[in-house]
XYZ file of N, CA and C in Angstrom:
456
model
N 23.984 3.223 1.581
C 23.482 4.579 1.703
C 22.204 4.560 2.536
N 22.127 5.362 3.567
C 20.949 5.453 4.423
C 20.065 6.584 3.913
N 18.777 6.299 3.746
C 17.862 7.278 3.171
C 17.005 7.967 4.217
N 17.535 8.214 5.377
C 16.772 8.884 6.422
C 16.707 10.385 6.147
N 15.543 10.978 6.464
C 15.415 12.425 6.290
C 15.917 13.128 7.546
N 15.723 14.442 7.600
C 16.234 15.215 8.740
C 15.611 14.789 10.069
N 14.436 14.165 10.040
C 13.796 13.701 11.276
C 14.284 12.310 11.669
N 15.125 11.688 10.827
C 15.625 10.351 11.111
C 14.732 9.245 10.563
N 13.681 9.621 9.833
C 12.771 8.632 9.280
C 13.207 8.196 7.887
N 12.898 6.940 7.540
C 13.089 6.435 6.176
C 11.774 6.544 5.441
N 11.840 6.758 4.127
C 10.635 6.797 3.305
C 10.199 5.381 2.939
N 8.886 5.175 2.987
C 8.289 3.909 2.566
C 6.975 4.231 1.868
N 6.513 3.292 1.052
C 5.249 3.480 0.338
C 4.218 2.491 0.861
N 2.961 2.871 0.688
C 1.837 1.961 0.905
C 1.057 1.958 -0.406
N 0.809 0.773 -0.964
C 0.108 0.637 -2.237
C -1.353 0.300 -1.980
N -2.227 1.202 -2.398
C -3.665 1.003 -2.243
C -4.202 0.507 -3.590
N -4.405 -0.810 -3.680
C -4.892 -1.436 -4.903
C -6.372 -1.716 -4.732
N -7.190 -1.194 -5.655
C -8.640 -1.332 -5.524
C -9.242 -2.065 -6.712
N -10.262 -2.829 -6.402
C -11.148 -3.442 -7.396
C -12.560 -3.169 -6.898
N -13.198 -2.193 -7.517
C -14.524 -1.790 -7.043
C -14.417 -1.217 -5.645
N -15.186 -1.767 -4.705
C -15.158 -1.273 -3.324
C -14.203 -2.070 -2.450
N -13.342 -2.877 -3.064
C -12.408 -3.720 -2.303
C -10.961 -3.266 -2.475
N -10.166 -3.493 -1.416
C -8.745 -3.137 -1.398
C -7.958 -4.408 -1.087
N -6.827 -4.585 -1.757
C -5.976 -5.743 -1.487
C -5.182 -5.504 -0.203
N -5.324 -6.418 0.750
C -4.522 -6.383 1.968
C -3.854 -7.738 2.142
N -2.744 -7.730 2.855
C -2.018 -8.970 3.094
C -1.783 -9.166 4.585
N -1.634 -10.438 4.930
C -1.168 -10.772 6.281
C 0.339 -10.936 6.163
N 1.072 -10.155 6.935
C 2.531 -10.179 6.846
C 3.072 -11.538 7.283
N 4.022 -12.034 6.487
C 4.590 -13.355 6.722
C 5.651 -13.375 7.808
N 6.198 -14.570 8.086
C 7.145 -14.734 9.198
C 8.457 -13.973 9.034
N 8.863 -13.658 7.797
C 10.109 -12.902 7.589
C 9.873 -11.396 7.513
N 8.616 -10.983 7.511
C 8.283 -9.564 7.377
C 8.330 -8.876 8.748
N 8.615 -7.580 8.705
C 8.551 -6.749 9.913
C 7.110 -6.771 10.415
N 6.900 -6.980 11.710
C 5.568 -7.028 12.335
C 4.724 -8.162 11.731
N 5.277 -9.343 11.723
C 4.630 -10.540 11.197
C 3.240 -10.722 11.807
N 2.289 -11.170 10.980
C 0.938 -11.454 11.441
C -0.044 -10.306 11.306
N 0.465 -9.086 11.100
C -0.422 -7.925 10.945
C -1.036 -7.919 9.551
N -2.291 -7.484 9.473
C -2.987 -7.269 8.206
C -2.790 -5.814 7.794
N -2.440 -5.601 6.514
C -2.166 -4.242 6.037
C -2.152 -4.223 4.518
N -2.350 -3.031 3.924
C -2.104 -2.919 2.479
C -0.616 -3.183 2.215
N -0.273 -3.459 0.978
C 1.124 -3.696 0.617
C 1.964 -2.469 0.919
N 3.184 -2.695 1.391
C 4.065 -1.569 1.711
C 5.515 -2.012 1.615
N 6.402 -1.025 1.578
C 7.821 -1.325 1.548
C 8.661 -0.069 1.465
N 9.936 -0.245 1.710
C 10.883 0.874 1.710
C 11.144 1.386 0.302
N 11.393 2.687 0.206
C 11.865 3.291 -1.036
C 13.374 3.080 -1.075
N 13.855 2.453 -2.148
C 15.277 2.132 -2.275
C 16.058 3.332 -2.809
N 17.393 3.356 -2.608
C 18.216 4.454 -3.122
C 18.028 4.644 -4.625
N 17.828 5.901 -5.049
C 17.670 6.234 -6.444
C 16.296 5.924 -7.018
N 15.388 5.485 -6.194
C 14.061 5.077 -6.646
C 13.024 6.134 -6.274
N 12.098 6.415 -7.156
C 10.995 7.321 -6.826
C 9.946 6.538 -6.029
N 9.029 7.273 -5.405
C 7.951 6.605 -4.686
C 7.116 5.753 -5.642
N 6.795 6.300 -6.819
C 5.999 5.555 -7.799
C 6.716 4.269 -8.228
N 8.022 4.345 -8.443
C 8.783 3.149 -8.807
C 8.764 2.122 -7.677
N 8.817 2.600 -6.437
C 8.753 1.690 -5.288
C 7.404 0.972 -5.224
N 6.323 1.676 -5.566
C 4.995 1.052 -5.592
C 5.002 -0.119 -6.572
N 5.470 0.118 -7.790
C 5.504 -0.926 -8.825
C 6.340 -2.108 -8.351
N 7.535 -1.847 -7.849
C 8.450 -2.918 -7.431
C 7.878 -3.715 -6.267
N 7.410 -3.034 -5.229
C 6.902 -3.740 -4.046
C 5.704 -4.626 -4.370
N 4.777 -4.112 -5.182
C 3.604 -4.916 -5.542
C 4.035 -6.147 -6.340
N 4.936 -5.952 -7.305
C 5.426 -7.079 -8.108
C 6.124 -8.103 -7.210
N 6.995 -7.640 -6.304
C 7.737 -8.558 -5.442
C 6.823 -9.314 -4.476
N 5.883 -8.619 -3.858
C 5.104 -9.233 -2.784
C 3.915 -10.055 -3.256
N 3.263 -9.639 -4.367
C 2.071 -10.373 -4.804
C 2.038 -10.667 -6.309
N 3.102 -10.322 -7.040
C 3.201 -10.688 -8.435
C 2.278 -9.965 -9.395
N 1.714 -8.831 -9.000
C 0.825 -8.073 -9.880
C 1.566 -6.897 -10.510
N 1.190 -6.558 -11.741
C 1.727 -5.380 -12.415
C 0.732 -4.238 -12.221
N 1.221 -3.095 -11.753
C 0.340 -1.956 -11.479
C 0.894 -0.679 -12.097
N -0.005 0.294 -12.225
C 0.367 1.633 -12.652
C 0.034 2.588 -11.510
N 1.037 3.235 -10.907
C 0.749 4.203 -9.840
C -0.109 5.344 -10.379
N -1.098 5.774 -9.594
C -1.996 6.846 -10.020
C -1.709 8.144 -9.287
N -1.784 8.131 -7.959
C -1.602 9.376 -7.208
C -1.252 9.095 -5.757
N -0.448 9.985 -5.194
C -0.214 9.946 -3.755
C -1.445 10.567 -3.099
N -2.041 9.847 -2.136
C -3.310 10.287 -1.560
C -3.238 10.609 -0.068
N -2.145 10.243 0.585
C -2.069 10.482 2.030
C -0.637 10.269 2.487
N -0.333 10.746 3.676
C 0.973 10.554 4.294
C 0.761 10.313 5.779
N 1.530 9.397 6.341
C 1.467 9.119 7.782
C 2.845 8.626 8.212
N 2.955 8.226 9.460
C 4.203 7.610 9.894
C 3.875 6.349 10.668
N 4.854 5.447 10.741
C 4.637 4.214 11.483
C 4.535 4.521 12.973
N 3.914 3.611 13.704
C 3.698 3.841 15.135
C 4.999 3.958 15.921
N 6.096 3.399 15.395
C 7.391 3.521 16.073
C 8.207 4.716 15.574
N 7.651 5.470 14.589
C 8.315 6.664 14.080
C 9.481 6.405 13.138
N 9.750 5.152 12.786
C 10.904 4.847 11.932
C 10.692 5.193 10.469
N 9.425 5.150 10.005
C 9.153 5.341 8.585
C 8.096 6.407 8.347
N 8.324 7.223 7.311
C 7.321 8.137 6.782
C 6.650 7.372 5.650
N 5.341 7.135 5.766
C 4.591 6.349 4.799
C 3.908 7.247 3.773
N 4.155 6.983 2.508
C 3.550 7.710 1.393
C 2.529 6.771 0.752
N 1.248 7.084 0.927
C 0.148 6.237 0.466
C -0.200 6.567 -0.973
N -0.135 5.569 -1.854
C -0.388 5.738 -3.283
C -1.509 4.816 -3.741
N -2.414 5.351 -4.573
C -3.349 4.484 -5.270
C -2.634 3.981 -6.515
N -3.013 2.781 -6.949
C -2.408 2.206 -8.148
C -3.462 1.384 -8.876
N -3.383 1.414 -10.192
C -4.315 0.709 -11.055
C -3.805 -0.701 -11.309
N -4.663 -1.678 -11.035
C -4.316 -3.075 -11.275
C -4.597 -3.435 -12.735
N -5.350 -2.609 -13.426
C -5.658 -2.851 -14.828
C -6.876 -3.727 -15.002
N -7.216 -3.933 -16.259
C -8.405 -4.713 -16.590
C -8.202 -6.195 -16.342
N -6.991 -6.678 -16.563
C -6.728 -8.104 -16.355
C -6.869 -8.432 -14.869
N -7.525 -9.524 -14.594
C -7.737 -9.908 -13.197
C -6.404 -10.130 -12.491
N -5.489 -10.812 -13.128
C -4.194 -11.047 -12.512
C -4.312 -11.856 -11.245
N -3.566 -12.918 -11.163
C -3.609 -13.776 -9.986
C -2.581 -13.306 -8.974
N -3.005 -13.225 -7.731
C -2.094 -12.859 -6.654
C -1.182 -14.050 -6.381
N 0.130 -13.817 -6.469
C 1.120 -14.847 -6.167
C 1.941 -14.329 -4.992
N 1.678 -14.895 -3.816
C 2.292 -14.397 -2.586
C 3.766 -14.786 -2.488
N 4.600 -13.821 -2.072
C 6.024 -14.079 -1.871
C 6.196 -14.859 -0.571
N 6.736 -16.080 -0.635
C 6.910 -16.877 0.579
C 7.744 -16.142 1.625
N 7.318 -16.214 2.851
C 8.039 -15.576 3.954
C 7.627 -14.145 4.193
N 7.275 -13.423 3.124
C 6.876 -12.020 3.250
C 5.360 -11.861 3.399
N 4.606 -12.749 2.742
C 3.148 -12.656 2.742
C 2.570 -14.024 3.097
N 1.731 -14.069 4.146
C 1.097 -15.324 4.552
C -0.280 -15.518 3.934
N -0.985 -14.405 3.669
C -2.325 -14.474 3.097
C -2.605 -13.150 2.397
N -3.519 -13.177 1.447
C -3.914 -11.953 0.739
C -5.409 -12.018 0.488
N -6.083 -10.867 0.675
C -7.529 -10.803 0.483
C -7.918 -9.453 -0.089
N -8.947 -9.461 -0.945
C -9.588 -8.237 -1.410
C -10.724 -7.984 -0.432
N -10.657 -6.882 0.337
C -11.634 -6.647 1.402
C -12.328 -5.293 1.256
N -13.533 -5.214 1.823
C -14.230 -3.939 1.942
C -13.697 -3.221 3.176
N -14.074 -1.975 3.346
C -13.677 -1.224 4.546
C -14.121 -1.989 5.789
N -15.366 -2.436 5.814
C -15.910 -3.128 6.984
C -15.142 -4.413 7.277
N -14.799 -5.162 6.224
C -14.042 -6.403 6.418
C -12.648 -6.114 6.961
N -12.003 -5.053 6.457
C -10.675 -4.708 6.966
C -10.745 -4.356 8.449
N -11.731 -3.552 8.822
C -11.836 -3.108 10.218
C -12.119 -4.259 11.170
N -12.589 -5.400 10.647
C -12.842 -6.575 11.480
C -11.604 -7.467 11.617
N -10.566 -7.228 10.790
C -9.345 -8.036 10.868
C -8.521 -7.638 12.090
N -7.801 -8.596 12.642
C -6.882 -8.346 13.756
C -5.637 -9.182 13.552
N -4.465 -8.644 13.907
C -4.205 -7.256 14.281
C -4.005 -6.378 13.046
N -4.246 -5.089 13.220
C -3.993 -4.085 12.189
C -3.308 -2.893 12.842
N -2.699 -2.049 12.026
C -2.024 -0.847 12.520
C -3.024 0.301 12.635
N -2.838 1.156 13.627
C -3.742 2.294 13.851
C -3.801 3.210 12.636
N -2.648 3.481 11.981
C -2.665 4.389 10.822
C -3.412 3.760 9.647
N -3.382 2.424 9.531
C -4.138 1.752 8.474
C -5.643 1.867 8.745
N -6.031 1.703 9.988
C -7.448 1.839 10.353
C -7.924 3.266 10.061
N -7.071 4.260 10.391
C -7.430 5.650 10.117
C -7.618 5.863 8.613
N -6.722 5.293 7.803
C -6.838 5.428 6.350
C -8.166 4.837 5.865
N -8.482 3.621 6.285
C -9.702 2.955 5.828
C -10.961 3.686 6.296
N -10.925 4.246 7.490
C -12.113 4.919 8.039
C -12.286 6.341 7.495
N -11.170 7.087 7.388
C -11.255 8.527 7.122
C -10.851 8.927 5.709
N -9.817 8.305 5.150
C -9.255 8.750 3.872
C -9.866 8.001 2.686
N -9.900 6.690 2.736
C -10.376 5.888 1.614
C -11.771 6.275 1.122
N -12.735 6.551 2.004
C -14.072 6.908 1.506
C -14.081 8.160 0.616
N -13.083 9.024 0.711
C -13.027 10.234 -0.103
C -12.276 10.079 -1.409
N -11.734 8.899 -1.685
C -10.973 8.667 -2.913
C -11.912 8.087 -3.961
N -11.993 8.714 -5.146
C -12.880 8.192 -6.197
C -12.538 6.745 -6.529
N -13.547 5.912 -6.768
C -13.288 4.507 -7.102
C -12.636 4.377 -8.476
N -11.992 3.233 -8.720
C -11.372 3.014 -10.032
C -12.401 3.178 -11.143
N -11.977 3.807 -12.244
C -12.852 3.975 -13.392
C -13.742 5.201 -13.328
N -13.644 5.973 -12.244
C -14.491 7.164 -12.142
C -13.910 8.288 -13.003
N -14.666 9.353 -13.160
C -14.254 10.484 -14.003
C -13.001 11.165 -13.484
N -12.716 11.056 -12.173
C -11.555 11.738 -11.602
C -10.298 10.878 -11.633
N -10.332 9.817 -12.389
C -9.198 8.915 -12.501
C -7.976 9.628 -13.082
N -6.825 9.046 -12.890
C -5.552 9.572 -13.410
C -5.683 9.982 -14.865
N -5.255 11.178 -15.179
C -5.345 11.694 -16.546
C -3.988 11.522 -17.245
N -4.022 11.005 -18.446
C -2.800 10.866 -19.241
C -2.726 12.036 -20.221
N -1.519 12.553 -20.416
C -1.329 13.663 -21.364
C -1.391 13.128 -22.797
N -2.029 13.884 -23.679
C -2.038 13.454 -25.094
C -0.625 13.518 -25.663
N -0.351 12.666 -26.607
C 1.012 12.619 -27.210
C 1.087 13.465 -28.433
């Protein structure tokens, strides 16, 4: 089943995982699309899967961390127009959790500040735009505007 929308694009997610003022980014491995690029975790939304479910699955598959999706914070498209990217913040939780990189998909992983990310090469233009323009407006983890849970 092909999940392209009316524009011919496939849906994909970008997982924005934060610890304080740092965001987890990876260097794409030799089996990944656009190998060698530095970027936040991302991946296709599979058939029957919600965007939030894709965030959980992709993070677990690529770096072995368990996360809770919080909110969709931005939307963009890839530079080749093939994918509509849905940017989600996700909570890594209190446990530090060790990053376990998926061989072939991830070559390196780092928790970086905005300035450190902007110094990495190569990166995608839409990722640079997110780090420069969107990320500074998102409340940090643990702030009062954090994801609200409904009482039971």
